[in-house]
Amino acid sequence: QKEVEQNSGPLSVPEGAIASLNCTYSDRGSQSFFWYRQYSGKSPELIMFIYSNGDKEDGRFTAQLNKASQYVSLLIRDSQPSDSATYLCAVNRGAGAGNTGKLIFGQGTTLQVKP
Amino acid sequence: NAGVTQTPKFQVLKTGQSMTLQCAQDMNHNSMYWYRQDPGMGLRLIYYSASEGTTDKGEVPNGYNVSRLNKREFSLRLESAAPSQTSVYFCASSENAETQYFGPGTRLLVL
């Protein structure tokens, strides 16, 4: 079992719809969770991070964390063609003084938003 | 403010050749990281440096060495390149060992 798992997709949604991207992780001690967006041929860029159970909203993006079920999701409302990219989920198991920032990444989900 | 820069952008090597990938950040971050990205594999951590003067292994360190030259610079060296090291290499930096900012990447082909 991979430490961080994502469905590689592609996930195809029509313009204006809600895109839902999911990620599961195996280490119950994981402390913080990140979503990165990566356009083809470019480097990853941070979209959101979440530490606590529940929802965190930022514009059209909502991250959801459920530590009991060990999953984190990203919702993109009013999806636009410019949202077409690969979305990477990353997990940091460290915390406090022992936190070195070592991230474990999933393989990424490719999102296609069709006009 | 350039953020994280990497050189070179592209490189072709023959098996057995050596090379050093350079990374620099101008954000005064303490932590720096080297990743490789292969199709369908996501990003895998090669080495990291939690602070100036320290380095440690990540998930896939074999075949690589690193040097944290100073707070700004973190280099990755391939002593004897192998075709299995064909990949895209990303450097990243972080102030608080949480949010990481990535450089543009180096595309390496080993023949």
Coordinates of N, CA and C in Angstrom, one line a residue:
Chain A
Q1 N 0.9 -1.2 0.0 CA 0.0 0.0 0.0 C 0.9 1.2 0.0
K2 N 0.6 2.2 -0.9 CA 1.3 3.4 -1.0 C 0.9 4.3 0.2
E3 N 1.9 5.1 0.7 CA 1.6 5.9 1.8 C 0.5 7.0 1.5
V4 N 0.6 7.5 0.3 CA -0.4 8.5 -0.1 C -0.9 8.1 -1.4
E5 N -2.2 7.9 -1.5 CA -2.8 7.4 -2.8 C -3.8 8.4 -3.4
Q6 N -3.7 8.5 -4.7 CA -4.7 9.3 -5.4 C -5.1 8.5 -6.7
N7 N -6.3 8.7 -7.1 CA -6.7 8.2 -8.4 C -6.0 9.0 -9.5
S8 N -5.3 8.4 -10.4 CA -4.5 9.1 -11.4 C -5.4 9.8 -12.4
G9 N -6.7 9.4 -12.6 CA -7.6 10.0 -13.5 C -7.3 9.6 -14.9
P10 N -7.7 10.4 -15.9 CA -8.1 11.7 -15.8 C -9.6 11.9 -15.3
L11 N -9.8 12.9 -14.5 CA -11.1 13.3 -14.0 C -11.6 14.4 -15.0
S12 N -12.7 14.2 -15.6 CA -13.2 15.1 -16.6 C -14.5 15.7 -16.1
V13 N -14.5 17.1 -16.0 CA -15.8 17.8 -15.6 C -16.1 18.9 -16.6
P14 N -17.4 19.2 -16.7 CA -17.7 20.4 -17.6 C -17.4 21.7 -16.9
E15 N -17.2 22.7 -17.7 CA -16.9 24.0 -17.2 C -18.1 24.5 -16.3
G16 N -17.8 25.0 -15.1 CA -18.8 25.5 -14.2 C -19.2 24.4 -13.1
A17 N -18.8 23.2 -13.3 CA -19.2 22.1 -12.4 C -18.2 22.1 -11.2
I18 N -18.5 21.3 -10.2 CA -17.6 21.1 -9.1 C -16.7 19.9 -9.3
A19 N -15.4 20.1 -9.2 CA -14.5 19.0 -9.3 C -14.1 18.5 -7.9
S20 N -14.1 17.2 -7.7 CA -13.8 16.7 -6.4 C -12.6 15.7 -6.5
L21 N -11.6 16.1 -5.8 CA -10.3 15.3 -5.9 C -10.0 14.7 -4.5
N22 N -9.7 13.4 -4.5 CA -9.6 12.7 -3.3 C -8.2 12.1 -3.1
C23 N -7.8 12.0 -1.8 CA -6.5 11.5 -1.4 C -6.6 10.7 -0.1
T24 N -6.0 9.5 0.0 CA -6.0 8.8 1.2 C -4.6 8.6 1.7
Y25 N -4.4 8.5 3.0 CA -3.0 8.3 3.5 C -3.0 7.2 4.5
S26 N -1.9 6.6 4.7 CA -1.8 5.4 5.6 C -1.3 5.7 7.0
D27 N -0.5 6.7 7.2 CA 0.1 7.0 8.5 C -0.9 7.8 9.3
R28 N -1.4 7.2 10.4 CA -2.4 8.0 11.3 C -1.7 9.1 12.0
G29 N -0.4 9.1 12.1 CA 0.3 10.2 12.8 C 0.6 11.4 11.9
S30 N 0.1 11.4 10.7 CA 0.3 12.5 9.8 C -0.3 13.8 10.4
Q31 N 0.4 14.9 10.2 CA 0.0 16.1 10.9 C -0.5 17.2 10.0
S32 N 0.0 17.3 8.8 CA -0.4 18.4 7.9 C -0.5 17.9 6.5
F33 N -1.4 18.6 5.7 CA -1.8 18.1 4.4 C -1.8 19.2 3.4
F34 N -1.3 18.9 2.2 CA -1.2 20.0 1.2 C -1.7 19.5 -0.1
W35 N -2.2 20.5 -0.8 CA -2.6 20.3 -2.2 C -1.8 21.2 -3.1
Y36 N -1.1 20.6 -4.1 CA -0.3 21.4 -5.1 C -1.0 21.2 -6.4
R37 N -0.9 22.2 -7.3 CA -1.3 22.1 -8.6 C -0.1 22.2 -9.5
Q38 N -0.1 21.3 -10.6 CA 1.1 21.3 -11.5 C 0.6 21.3 -12.9
Y39 N 0.8 22.4 -13.6 CA 0.5 22.4 -15.0 C 1.6 21.6 -15.8
S40 N 1.2 21.1 -16.9 CA 2.1 20.3 -17.7 C 3.4 21.0 -18.0
G41 N 4.5 20.4 -17.7 CA 5.8 21.0 -17.9 C 6.3 22.0 -17.0
K42 N 5.5 22.3 -15.9 CA 5.8 23.3 -14.9 C 6.1 22.7 -13.6
S43 N 6.4 23.5 -12.6 CA 6.7 23.0 -11.3 C 5.4 23.1 -10.4
P44 N 5.4 22.3 -9.3 CA 4.2 22.3 -8.5 C 4.1 23.7 -7.8
E45 N 2.8 24.1 -7.6 CA 2.6 25.4 -6.8 C 1.5 25.1 -5.8
L46 N 1.7 25.6 -4.6 CA 0.8 25.3 -3.5 C -0.5 26.0 -3.7
I47 N -1.6 25.2 -3.5 CA -3.0 25.8 -3.5 C -3.5 26.0 -2.1
M48 N -3.4 24.9 -1.3 CA -3.9 25.0 0.0 C -3.2 24.0 1.0
F49 N -3.3 24.3 2.3 CA -2.8 23.4 3.3 C -3.9 23.3 4.4
I50 N -4.0 22.2 5.1 CA -5.0 22.0 6.1 C -4.4 21.2 7.2
Y51 N -4.6 21.5 8.5 CA -4.1 20.8 9.6 C -5.2 20.1 10.4
S52 N -6.3 20.7 10.5 CA -7.4 20.3 11.4 C -8.5 19.6 10.7
N53 N -9.2 18.7 11.3 CA -10.4 18.1 10.8 C -11.4 19.2 10.3
G54 N -12.1 18.9 9.2 CA -13.1 19.8 8.8 C -12.8 20.4 7.4
D55 N -13.4 21.6 7.2 CA -13.2 22.2 5.9 C -12.4 23.5 6.0
K56 N -11.7 23.8 5.0 CA -11.0 25.1 4.9 C -11.2 25.6 3.5
E57 N -11.7 26.8 3.4 CA -12.1 27.4 2.1 C -11.2 28.6 1.8
D58 N -10.9 28.6 0.5 CA -10.1 29.8 -0.1 C -10.5 30.0 -1.5
G59 N -11.4 31.0 -1.6 CA -11.9 31.3 -2.9 C -12.8 30.2 -3.5
R60 N -12.4 29.7 -4.7 CA -13.2 28.6 -5.2 C -12.7 27.2 -4.7
F61 N -11.7 27.2 -3.9 CA -11.2 25.9 -3.4 C -11.6 25.6 -2.0
T62 N -11.9 24.4 -1.7 CA -12.2 23.9 -0.3 C -11.4 22.6 -0.1
A63 N -10.6 22.6 0.9 CA -9.9 21.4 1.4 C -10.7 20.8 2.5
Q64 N -10.9 19.5 2.5 CA -11.6 18.8 3.6 C -10.7 17.7 4.1
L65 N -10.6 17.6 5.5 CA -9.8 16.7 6.1 C -10.6 15.8 7.1
N66 N -10.4 14.5 7.0 CA -11.1 13.6 8.0 C -10.0 12.6 8.4
K67 N -9.4 12.9 9.6 CA -8.3 12.1 10.1 C -8.8 10.7 10.5
A68 N -10.0 10.6 11.0 CA -10.5 9.3 11.4 C -10.5 8.3 10.2
S69 N -10.9 8.8 9.1 CA -11.0 8.0 7.9 C -9.8 8.1 7.0
Q70 N -8.8 9.0 7.4 CA -7.5 9.1 6.8 C -7.7 9.5 5.3
Y71 N -8.5 10.6 5.1 CA -8.6 11.1 3.7 C -8.7 12.6 3.8
V72 N -8.2 13.1 2.7 CA -8.2 14.6 2.5 C -8.7 14.8 1.0
S73 N -9.6 15.8 0.9 CA -10.1 16.0 -0.5 C -10.0 17.5 -0.8
L74 N -10.1 17.8 -2.1 CA -10.1 19.2 -2.6 C -11.2 19.3 -3.5
L75 N -12.1 20.3 -3.2 CA -13.2 20.7 -4.1 C -12.9 22.0 -4.8
I76 N -13.2 21.9 -6.1 CA -13.0 23.2 -6.9 C -14.4 23.5 -7.5
R77 N -14.9 24.6 -7.0 CA -16.2 25.1 -7.5 C -16.1 25.9 -8.7
D78 N -17.1 25.9 -9.5 CA -17.1 26.7 -10.8 C -15.9 26.5 -11.6
S79 N -15.6 25.2 -11.9 CA -14.4 24.8 -12.5 C -14.2 25.5 -13.9
Q80 N -13.0 25.9 -14.1 CA -12.7 26.7 -15.4 C -11.6 25.8 -16.2
P81 N -11.6 26.0 -17.5 CA -10.6 25.3 -18.3 C -9.2 25.6 -17.8
S82 N -8.9 26.7 -17.2 CA -7.6 27.0 -16.7 C -7.3 26.2 -15.4
D83 N -8.3 25.5 -14.9 CA -8.0 24.6 -13.7 C -7.5 23.3 -14.2
S84 N -7.5 23.0 -15.5 CA -7.0 21.7 -16.0 C -5.5 21.6 -15.7
A85 N -5.2 20.6 -14.9 CA -3.8 20.4 -14.4 C -3.8 19.1 -13.7
T86 N -2.6 18.8 -13.2 CA -2.5 17.6 -12.2 C -2.4 18.2 -10.8
Y87 N -3.2 17.6 -9.9 CA -3.3 18.0 -8.6 C -2.6 16.9 -7.7
L88 N -1.6 17.4 -6.9 CA -0.8 16.5 -6.1 C -1.2 16.7 -4.6
C89 N -1.5 15.6 -4.0 CA -1.7 15.6 -2.5 C -0.4 15.3 -1.8
A90 N -0.1 16.0 -0.7 CA 1.1 15.7 0.0 C 0.9 15.7 1.5
V91 N 1.6 14.9 2.2 CA 1.4 14.7 3.6 C 2.7 14.9 4.4
N92 N 2.6 15.6 5.5 CA 3.8 15.7 6.4 C 3.5 15.0 7.7
R93 N 4.4 14.0 8.0 CA 4.1 13.3 9.2 C 4.7 13.9 10.4
G94 N 5.6 14.9 10.2 CA 6.3 15.5 11.4 C 5.5 16.6 12.0
A95 N 5.9 16.9 13.3 CA 5.3 17.9 14.0 C 6.2 18.5 15.0
G96 N 6.0 19.7 15.4 CA 6.8 20.3 16.5 C 8.3 20.4 16.2
A97 N 9.1 20.1 17.2 CA 10.6 20.2 17.0 C 11.1 19.1 16.1
G98 N 10.4 18.0 15.9 CA 10.8 16.9 15.0 C 10.4 17.1 13.6
N99 N 9.8 18.2 13.3 CA 9.3 18.4 11.9 C 10.4 18.9 11.0
T100 N 10.7 18.0 10.0 CA 11.8 18.4 9.0 C 11.2 18.8 7.7
G101 N 9.9 18.7 7.6 CA 9.2 19.1 6.4 C 9.2 18.1 5.3
K102 N 9.5 16.8 5.7 CA 9.6 15.8 4.7 C 8.2 15.5 4.2
L103 N 7.9 15.8 3.0 CA 6.6 15.5 2.4 C 6.5 14.2 1.6
I104 N 5.4 13.5 1.8 CA 5.2 12.3 1.0 C 4.1 12.7 0.0
F105 N 4.3 12.5 -1.3 CA 3.4 12.9 -2.3 C 2.7 11.7 -2.9
G106 N 1.4 11.9 -3.2 CA 0.7 11.0 -4.0 C 1.1 11.2 -5.5
Q107 N 0.6 10.3 -6.4 CA 1.0 10.3 -7.7 C 0.3 11.4 -8.6
G108 N -0.7 12.0 -8.0 CA -1.4 13.1 -8.6 C -2.6 12.6 -9.4
T109 N -3.6 13.5 -9.5 CA -4.8 13.3 -10.3 C -4.9 14.3 -11.4
T110 N -5.0 13.9 -12.6 CA -5.2 14.8 -13.7 C -6.6 15.3 -13.9
L111 N -6.8 16.6 -13.9 CA -8.2 17.1 -14.0 C -8.3 17.8 -15.4
Q112 N -9.4 17.5 -16.1 CA -9.6 18.1 -17.4 C -11.0 18.8 -17.2
V113 N -11.0 20.1 -17.5 CA -12.2 20.9 -17.4 C -12.6 21.2 -18.9
K114 N -13.7 20.7 -19.3 CA -14.1 20.9 -20.7 C -15.0 22.1 -20.9
P115 N -14.7 23.0 -21.9 CA -15.6 24.2 -22.1 C -16.9 23.8 -22.6
Chain B
N1 N 13.1 39.5 -6.7 CA 12.9 38.3 -5.9 C 12.6 37.1 -6.8
A2 N 13.6 36.3 -7.1 CA 13.5 35.2 -8.0 C 12.9 34.0 -7.4
G3 N 12.8 33.8 -6.1 CA 12.3 32.6 -5.5 C 13.4 31.5 -5.5
V4 N 13.0 30.4 -6.1 CA 13.9 29.3 -6.2 C 14.4 29.1 -7.6
T5 N 15.7 29.1 -7.8 CA 16.2 29.0 -9.2 C 17.0 27.7 -9.3
Q6 N 17.0 27.1 -10.5 CA 17.7 25.9 -10.7 C 18.5 26.0 -12.0
T7 N 19.7 25.4 -12.0 CA 20.5 25.3 -13.3 C 21.1 23.9 -13.3
P8 N 21.2 23.3 -14.5 CA 20.7 23.8 -15.8 C 19.2 23.5 -15.9
K9 N 18.6 23.9 -17.0 CA 17.2 23.6 -17.3 C 17.1 22.2 -17.9
F10 N 18.0 21.9 -18.8 CA 18.0 20.6 -19.5 C 19.5 20.1 -19.5
Q11 N 19.6 18.8 -19.5 CA 20.9 18.2 -19.6 C 20.8 16.8 -20.1
V12 N 21.8 16.5 -21.0 CA 21.9 15.1 -21.6 C 23.2 14.6 -21.1
L13 N 23.2 13.4 -20.5 CA 24.5 12.8 -20.1 C 24.6 11.4 -20.7
K14 N 25.8 11.0 -20.7 CA 26.1 9.6 -21.1 C 26.2 8.8 -19.8
T15 N 25.9 7.5 -19.8 CA 26.1 6.7 -18.7 C 27.5 6.8 -18.2
G16 N 27.6 7.0 -16.8 CA 28.9 7.0 -16.2 C 29.4 8.5 -16.0
Q17 N 28.8 9.4 -16.7 CA 29.3 10.8 -16.5 C 28.7 11.3 -15.2
S18 N 29.4 12.4 -14.8 CA 29.0 13.0 -13.5 C 28.5 14.4 -13.8
M19 N 27.6 15.0 -12.9 CA 27.2 16.3 -13.0 C 26.6 16.8 -11.7
T20 N 26.5 18.1 -11.6 CA 26.0 18.7 -10.4 C 24.8 19.6 -10.8
L21 N 23.7 19.4 -10.1 CA 22.5 20.3 -10.3 C 22.6 21.4 -9.2
Q22 N 22.4 22.6 -9.6 CA 22.5 23.7 -8.7 C 21.1 24.2 -8.3
C23 N 20.9 24.7 -7.1 CA 19.7 25.3 -6.6 C 20.0 26.4 -5.7
A24 N 19.3 27.5 -5.9 CA 19.5 28.6 -5.0 C 18.2 29.3 -4.7
Q25 N 18.0 29.8 -3.4 CA 16.8 30.5 -3.1 C 17.1 31.8 -2.4
D26 N 16.3 32.8 -2.7 CA 16.6 34.1 -2.1 C 15.5 34.5 -1.1
M27 N 14.8 33.6 -0.5 CA 13.8 33.8 0.5 C 14.2 33.7 1.9
N28 N 15.5 33.4 2.1 CA 16.1 33.3 3.5 C 15.4 32.1 4.2
H29 N 15.1 31.0 3.4 CA 14.5 29.9 4.0 C 15.6 29.0 4.7
N30 N 15.2 28.3 5.7 CA 16.1 27.4 6.4 C 16.2 26.0 5.7
S31 N 15.1 25.5 5.3 CA 15.0 24.2 4.8 C 15.0 24.1 3.2
M32 N 15.8 23.1 2.7 CA 15.8 22.9 1.3 C 15.7 21.5 0.9
Y33 N 15.2 21.1 -0.3 CA 14.8 19.8 -0.6 C 15.2 19.5 -2.1
W34 N 15.5 18.3 -2.4 CA 15.6 17.8 -3.7 C 14.7 16.6 -4.0
Y35 N 13.9 16.7 -5.1 CA 12.9 15.7 -5.4 C 13.2 15.3 -6.9
R36 N 12.8 14.1 -7.2 CA 12.7 13.7 -8.6 C 11.3 13.3 -8.9
Q37 N 10.9 13.5 -10.2 CA 9.5 13.2 -10.6 C 9.6 12.4 -11.8
D38 N 9.0 11.2 -11.8 CA 8.9 10.3 -12.9 C 7.4 10.1 -13.2
P39 N 7.1 9.8 -14.5 CA 5.7 9.6 -14.9 C 5.0 8.6 -14.0
G40 N 3.8 9.0 -13.5 CA 3.0 8.1 -12.7 C 3.5 7.9 -11.3
M41 N 4.6 8.6 -10.9 CA 5.2 8.3 -9.6 C 5.1 9.4 -8.6
G42 N 4.6 10.5 -9.0 CA 4.5 11.7 -8.2 C 5.9 12.2 -7.9
L43 N 6.1 12.9 -6.8 CA 7.4 13.5 -6.4 C 8.0 12.6 -5.3
R44 N 9.3 12.3 -5.5 CA 9.9 11.5 -4.4 C 11.1 12.3 -3.9
L45 N 11.3 12.3 -2.6 CA 12.3 13.1 -1.9 C 13.6 12.3 -2.0
I46 N 14.7 13.0 -2.5 CA 16.0 12.4 -2.6 C 16.8 12.7 -1.4
Y47 N 17.0 14.0 -1.1 CA 17.7 14.5 0.1 C 17.1 15.8 0.5
Y48 N 17.3 16.1 1.8 CA 16.9 17.4 2.3 C 17.9 17.9 3.2
S49 N 17.7 19.2 3.5 CA 18.6 19.9 4.4 C 17.7 20.8 5.3
A50 N 17.5 20.4 6.6 CA 16.6 21.1 7.5 C 17.1 22.4 7.8
S51 N 18.4 22.6 7.8 CA 19.0 23.9 8.1 C 20.5 23.9 7.6
E52 N 21.0 25.1 7.5 CA 22.4 25.2 7.0 C 23.3 24.3 7.8
G53 N 24.1 23.5 7.1 CA 25.1 22.6 7.8 C 24.6 21.2 8.0
T54 N 23.3 21.0 7.7 CA 22.8 19.6 7.9 C 22.2 19.1 6.6
T55 N 22.3 17.8 6.4 CA 21.7 17.1 5.3 C 21.2 15.7 5.7
D56 N 20.2 15.2 5.1 CA 19.8 13.9 5.4 C 19.1 13.2 4.3
K57 N 19.0 11.9 4.3 CA 18.5 11.1 3.2 C 16.9 11.2 3.2
G58 N 16.4 11.1 1.9 CA 15.0 11.0 1.8 C 14.6 9.6 1.4
E59 N 13.6 9.5 0.5 CA 13.1 8.1 0.1 C 14.1 7.4 -0.9
V60 N 14.7 8.2 -1.8 CA 15.5 7.6 -2.9 C 16.9 8.2 -3.0
P61 N 17.7 8.1 -2.0 CA 19.0 8.7 -2.0 C 20.1 8.0 -2.8
N62 N 19.9 6.8 -3.2 CA 21.0 6.0 -3.8 C 21.4 6.6 -5.1
G63 N 22.8 6.8 -5.3 CA 23.3 7.3 -6.5 C 23.4 8.8 -6.5
Y64 N 23.1 9.5 -5.4 CA 23.1 10.9 -5.3 C 23.9 11.4 -4.1
N65 N 24.5 12.6 -4.1 CA 25.1 13.2 -3.0 C 24.6 14.7 -3.0
V66 N 24.6 15.3 -1.9 CA 24.2 16.7 -1.8 C 25.2 17.5 -1.0
S67 N 25.2 18.8 -1.2 CA 26.0 19.8 -0.4 C 25.1 21.0 -0.1
R68 N 25.0 21.3 1.2 CA 24.4 22.6 1.5 C 25.5 23.6 1.7
L69 N 25.7 24.3 0.6 CA 26.9 25.2 0.5 C 26.8 26.4 1.5
N70 N 25.7 26.9 1.6 CA 25.4 28.0 2.5 C 23.8 28.0 2.7
K71 N 23.3 29.1 3.3 CA 21.9 29.1 3.5 C 21.1 29.1 2.2
R72 N 21.7 29.8 1.2 CA 21.0 30.0 -0.1 C 21.1 28.8 -1.0
E73 N 22.2 28.0 -1.0 CA 22.4 27.1 -2.1 C 22.5 25.6 -1.6
F74 N 21.9 24.8 -2.4 CA 21.8 23.3 -2.1 C 22.0 22.6 -3.4
S75 N 23.1 21.9 -3.6 CA 23.4 21.2 -4.8 C 23.2 19.7 -4.7
L76 N 22.9 19.1 -5.9 CA 22.7 17.7 -6.0 C 23.7 17.1 -7.0
R77 N 24.5 16.1 -6.6 CA 25.5 15.6 -7.5 C 25.2 14.2 -7.9
L78 N 25.3 13.9 -9.1 CA 25.3 12.5 -9.6 C 26.7 12.1 -10.0
E79 N 27.3 11.2 -9.3 CA 28.7 10.8 -9.5 C 28.9 10.0 -10.7
S80 N 28.0 9.1 -11.0 CA 28.1 8.2 -12.1 C 26.7 7.9 -12.6
A81 N 26.3 8.8 -13.6 CA 24.9 8.7 -14.0 C 24.5 7.4 -14.6
A82 N 23.3 7.0 -14.4 CA 22.7 5.8 -14.9 C 21.4 6.1 -15.6
P83 N 21.0 5.4 -16.6 CA 19.7 5.6 -17.3 C 18.5 5.7 -16.3
S84 N 18.6 5.0 -15.2 CA 17.5 5.0 -14.2 C 17.3 6.4 -13.6
Q85 N 18.3 7.2 -13.7 CA 18.3 8.6 -13.1 C 17.7 9.6 -14.1
T86 N 17.3 9.2 -15.3 CA 16.5 10.0 -16.2 C 15.3 10.5 -15.5
S87 N 15.1 11.8 -15.4 CA 13.9 12.2 -14.6 C 13.9 13.8 -14.7
V88 N 12.9 14.3 -14.0 CA 12.8 15.8 -13.8 C 13.1 16.0 -12.4
Y89 N 14.1 16.9 -12.1 CA 14.5 17.1 -10.7 C 14.0 18.5 -10.3
F90 N 13.4 18.5 -9.1 CA 12.9 19.8 -8.6 C 13.6 20.0 -7.2
C91 N 14.0 21.3 -7.1 CA 14.5 21.8 -5.8 C 13.4 22.6 -5.1
A92 N 13.3 22.5 -3.8 CA 12.3 23.3 -3.1 C 12.9 23.9 -1.8
S93 N 12.2 24.9 -1.3 CA 12.7 25.5 -0.1 C 11.5 25.8 0.8
S94 N 11.7 25.9 2.1 CA 10.7 26.2 3.1 C 11.2 26.9 4.3
E95 N 10.4 27.9 4.7 CA 10.8 28.7 5.9 C 10.6 27.9 7.2
N96 N 9.4 27.2 7.2 CA 9.0 26.6 8.5 C 8.8 25.1 8.4
A97 N 9.5 24.5 7.5 CA 9.4 23.0 7.3 C 8.0 22.6 7.0
E98 N 7.1 23.5 6.5 CA 5.8 23.2 6.1 C 5.6 23.6 4.6
T99 N 5.2 24.8 4.3 CA 4.9 25.2 2.9 C 6.2 25.2 2.1
Q100 N 6.2 24.4 1.0 CA 7.4 24.4 0.2 C 7.2 25.1 -1.1
Y101 N 8.2 25.8 -1.6 CA 8.2 26.5 -2.8 C 9.2 25.9 -3.8
F102 N 8.7 25.6 -5.0 CA 9.5 24.8 -5.9 C 10.2 25.7 -7.0
G103 N 11.3 25.2 -7.4 CA 12.0 25.8 -8.5 C 11.4 25.3 -9.8
P104 N 11.9 25.7 -11.0 CA 11.3 25.4 -12.3 C 11.7 24.0 -12.8
G105 N 12.7 23.3 -12.1 CA 13.0 22.0 -12.5 C 14.2 21.9 -13.5
T106 N 14.8 20.7 -13.4 CA 15.9 20.4 -14.4 C 15.5 19.0 -15.0
R107 N 15.4 19.0 -16.4 CA 15.1 17.8 -17.1 C 16.4 17.1 -17.5
L108 N 16.6 15.9 -17.0 CA 17.8 15.2 -17.2 C 17.6 13.9 -18.0
L109 N 18.3 13.7 -19.0 CA 18.3 12.5 -19.8 C 19.6 11.8 -19.8
V110 N 19.6 10.6 -19.3 CA 20.9 9.8 -19.3 C 20.8 8.7 -20.3
L111 N 21.7 8.7 -21.3 CA 21.7 7.8 -22.4 C 22.6 6.6 -22.1

